[in-house]
Amino acid sequence: MLVLAAPVLAAGTMADEVRAINNSWAHIAYELRGSRGQGPALAQLEAQSEALVLRYPGQADPLVWQGVVVAEQANTASFLRKLGFASRARDLFTKAYDINPRAANGGAALGLGVLYYKVPGSPLGFGDKVKARRLIREALAIAPDSLDANFFYGDFLYGQGDKAGAKVVLQKALRAPRDSSRPVADAGRRADVNAVLRKIG
C-alpha cells in the first residue's frame, strides 16, 4: 500500500476527521440500515477512511475506524463476500492493536473480539470464542464504562447462553454516560442493547 506523508495540520485535526468518520458510520449503520443506499455509502466511507489512514501513517485511531467501516461492510455483504470483508477488518484492527492497543478506548481489541465471536470458526472462518472473550474483556479493562464494550460483552455472553451474566452487563451498558458528540451512534447502540435485553426477557 502506498503511504503518503502526513501533511502539516493544526492540532486536533486527526481527531476531528476520525470523529467525522465515526458519525458518518453511525448514520449509515443506523439511519440507512436496510436501504438500497447503504452499500454504496459504506463503500464511499471506506475509501474516505483509507485516505485518512494514509494521511496519518503510524496512527492507530484511523486504522480502528477503517476497521469498523469494513466490518460494517461485512455485516451488509452477500454471503460469499462476508468473510473477505471480515478478514480485511481483522487485519486493520490487528495493525491498529500492534501500534497502540489502548487507542480509541481499546477499539482495536474490541473490534477483534467482535469479529472472533461473530465469524464462524474453522474450517469456514477464523472465529474463536476463547480469543473473543479475552479481547473483549481487554477492551473493557481499558474502558470499563464504555457503552460499546459493555454491549458487545453482553451480546457475547448471551450468545454463549449466559443470560444472567449478559443481563447484568447490558444493564451496565445502559448506565454509560450519554455521548453528545456522537448522538446517532449513542442512540443506536442503546437500541441494540435494549433489543438483546428483550430477547433475554
Coordinates of C-alpha atoms in Angstrom, one line a residue:
M1 CA 0.0 0.0 0.0
L2 CA 1.3 3.5 -0.9
V3 CA 1.9 5.5 2.3
L4 CA 1.7 9.2 1.8
A5 CA 3.5 11.7 4.0
A6 CA 1.1 13.3 6.6
P7 CA 0.6 17.0 5.8
V8 CA 1.3 19.6 8.5
L9 CA -2.1 20.3 10.0
A10 CA -3.4 22.0 13.1
A11 CA -3.5 20.1 16.4
G12 CA -6.7 18.1 16.8
T13 CA -7.3 17.7 13.0
M14 CA -6.9 14.0 13.1
A15 CA -9.3 13.6 16.0
D16 CA -11.9 15.8 14.1
E17 CA -11.5 13.7 11.0
V18 CA -11.8 10.5 12.9
R19 CA -14.9 11.8 14.6
A20 CA -16.4 12.6 11.2
I21 CA -15.8 9.0 10.0
N22 CA -17.4 7.8 13.3
N23 CA -20.5 10.0 12.8
S24 CA -20.8 9.0 9.1
W25 CA -20.6 5.4 10.0
A26 CA -23.4 5.8 12.6
H27 CA -25.6 7.5 10.0
I28 CA -25.0 4.7 7.5
A29 CA -25.3 1.9 10.1
Y30 CA -28.4 3.1 11.9
E31 CA -30.2 5.6 9.7
L32 CA -29.7 3.9 6.3
R33 CA -29.9 0.3 7.6
G34 CA -31.6 -1.9 5.1
S35 CA -31.8 0.8 2.4
R36 CA -30.5 0.4 -1.1
G37 CA -28.1 3.3 -0.5
Q38 CA -26.3 1.6 2.5
G39 CA -23.8 -0.4 0.5
P40 CA -22.7 2.4 -1.8
A41 CA -22.5 4.8 1.2
L42 CA -20.3 2.3 3.1
A43 CA -18.0 1.9 0.0
Q44 CA -17.6 5.6 -0.2
L45 CA -16.9 5.9 3.5
E46 CA -14.4 3.1 3.4
A47 CA -12.5 5.0 0.7
Q48 CA -12.5 8.1 2.9
S49 CA -11.3 6.2 5.9
E50 CA -8.5 4.6 3.9
A51 CA -7.5 8.1 2.8
L52 CA -7.4 9.2 6.4
V53 CA -5.1 6.2 7.3
L54 CA -2.8 7.3 4.5
R55 CA -2.7 10.9 5.8
Y56 CA -1.8 9.7 9.3
P57 CA 0.6 6.8 8.8
G58 CA 1.5 5.0 12.0
Q59 CA -1.6 6.2 13.9
A60 CA -3.9 3.7 15.4
D61 CA -7.2 5.6 15.6
P62 CA -7.8 6.0 11.8
L63 CA -7.0 2.2 11.4
V64 CA -9.5 1.4 14.1
W65 CA -12.2 3.3 12.3
Q66 CA -11.4 1.9 8.9
G67 CA -11.7 -1.5 10.5
V68 CA -15.1 -0.5 11.9
V69 CA -16.3 0.6 8.4
V70 CA -15.0 -2.6 6.7
A71 CA -16.6 -4.7 9.5
E72 CA -19.9 -3.0 8.7
Q73 CA -19.4 -3.9 5.1
A74 CA -19.1 -7.5 6.2
N75 CA -22.4 -7.1 8.1
T76 CA -24.2 -6.0 4.9
A77 CA -22.4 -8.0 2.3
S78 CA -23.6 -11.1 0.5
F79 CA -22.7 -14.5 2.0
L80 CA -19.9 -15.0 -0.4
R81 CA -18.3 -11.7 0.3
K82 CA -18.7 -11.5 4.1
L83 CA -15.5 -13.4 5.0
G84 CA -13.4 -11.3 2.7
F85 CA -14.5 -8.1 4.4
A86 CA -14.3 -9.6 7.9
S87 CA -10.7 -10.8 7.2
R88 CA -9.7 -7.3 6.0
A89 CA -11.3 -5.8 9.1
R90 CA -9.3 -8.2 11.3
D91 CA -6.1 -7.2 9.6
L92 CA -6.8 -3.5 10.1
F93 CA -7.7 -4.0 13.8
T94 CA -4.6 -6.1 14.3
K95 CA -2.4 -3.4 12.8
A96 CA -4.0 -0.8 15.0
Y97 CA -3.6 -3.0 18.0
D98 CA 0.1 -3.5 17.3
I99 CA 0.6 0.3 17.1
N100 CA -1.4 1.1 20.3
P101 CA -3.8 -1.3 22.0
R102 CA -5.3 1.5 24.1
A103 CA -6.2 3.7 21.2
A104 CA -9.9 4.6 20.6
N105 CA -10.7 3.3 24.1
G106 CA -9.5 -0.2 23.3
G107 CA -11.3 -0.1 20.0
A108 CA -8.9 -2.5 18.2
A109 CA -9.2 -5.1 20.9
L110 CA -13.0 -4.7 20.9
G111 CA -13.2 -4.9 17.1
L112 CA -11.1 -8.0 17.0
G113 CA -13.1 -9.6 19.8
V114 CA -16.4 -8.9 18.0
L115 CA -15.1 -10.4 14.8
Y116 CA -13.8 -13.5 16.6
Y117 CA -17.2 -14.2 18.1
K118 CA -19.3 -13.3 15.0
V119 CA -17.3 -15.0 12.3
P120 CA -17.7 -18.8 12.0
G121 CA -14.9 -21.0 13.3
S122 CA -12.7 -23.3 11.3
P123 CA -12.9 -24.6 8.6
L124 CA -15.4 -21.9 7.4
G125 CA -13.7 -18.9 9.0
F126 CA -11.4 -17.7 11.7
G127 CA -13.9 -17.4 14.6
D128 CA -12.6 -18.2 18.0
K129 CA -14.7 -17.8 21.2
V130 CA -11.8 -18.0 23.5
K131 CA -10.0 -15.2 21.8
A132 CA -13.2 -13.2 21.6
R133 CA -13.8 -13.3 25.3
R134 CA -10.2 -12.4 26.1
L135 CA -10.1 -9.4 23.7
I136 CA -13.5 -8.0 24.7
R137 CA -12.5 -8.2 28.3
E138 CA -9.3 -6.5 27.5
A139 CA -11.3 -3.7 25.9
L140 CA -13.5 -3.5 29.0
A141 CA -10.4 -3.3 31.2
I142 CA -9.3 -0.2 29.2
A143 CA -12.8 1.4 29.2
P144 CA -14.9 -0.3 31.8
D145 CA -17.9 2.1 31.4
S146 CA -17.9 2.0 27.6
L147 CA -21.4 1.6 26.1
D148 CA -19.9 -0.3 23.1
A149 CA -17.7 -2.6 25.1
N150 CA -20.4 -3.5 27.6
F151 CA -22.9 -4.0 24.8
F152 CA -20.7 -6.4 22.9
Y153 CA -19.6 -8.3 26.0
G154 CA -23.3 -8.7 27.0
D155 CA -24.2 -9.8 23.4
F156 CA -21.3 -12.3 23.5
L157 CA -22.4 -13.7 26.9
Y158 CA -26.0 -14.0 25.6
G159 CA -24.7 -15.9 22.6
Q160 CA -22.8 -18.3 24.9
G161 CA -26.0 -19.0 26.8
D162 CA -25.2 -16.9 29.9
K163 CA -28.4 -14.9 30.1
A164 CA -27.9 -13.8 33.7
G165 CA -24.4 -12.5 33.1
A166 CA -25.5 -10.9 29.8
K167 CA -28.3 -9.0 31.5
V168 CA -26.0 -7.6 34.2
V169 CA -23.5 -6.3 31.6
L170 CA -26.2 -5.0 29.3
Q171 CA -27.8 -3.1 32.1
K172 CA -24.4 -1.6 32.9
A173 CA -24.2 -0.5 29.3
L174 CA -27.4 1.5 29.6
R175 CA -25.9 3.3 32.6
A176 CA -23.0 4.6 30.4
P177 CA -22.9 8.4 30.2
R178 CA -24.6 9.7 27.0
D179 CA -22.2 10.9 24.4
S180 CA -23.4 14.2 22.9
S181 CA -20.5 14.2 20.4
R182 CA -22.0 11.1 18.6
P183 CA -25.7 11.2 19.2
V184 CA -26.7 8.9 16.4
A185 CA -24.2 6.2 17.5
D186 CA -25.2 6.6 21.1
A187 CA -28.9 6.2 20.5
G188 CA -28.4 3.4 18.0
R189 CA -26.2 1.4 20.4
R190 CA -28.7 1.8 23.2
A191 CA -31.4 0.5 20.9
D192 CA -29.1 -2.5 20.2
V193 CA -28.7 -3.1 24.0
N194 CA -32.5 -3.0 24.5
A195 CA -33.0 -5.4 21.6
V196 CA -30.9 -8.0 23.3
L197 CA -32.5 -7.4 26.7
R198 CA -35.9 -8.0 25.2
K199 CA -34.6 -11.4 23.9
I200 CA -33.4 -12.3 27.4
G201 CA -36.7 -11.3 28.9

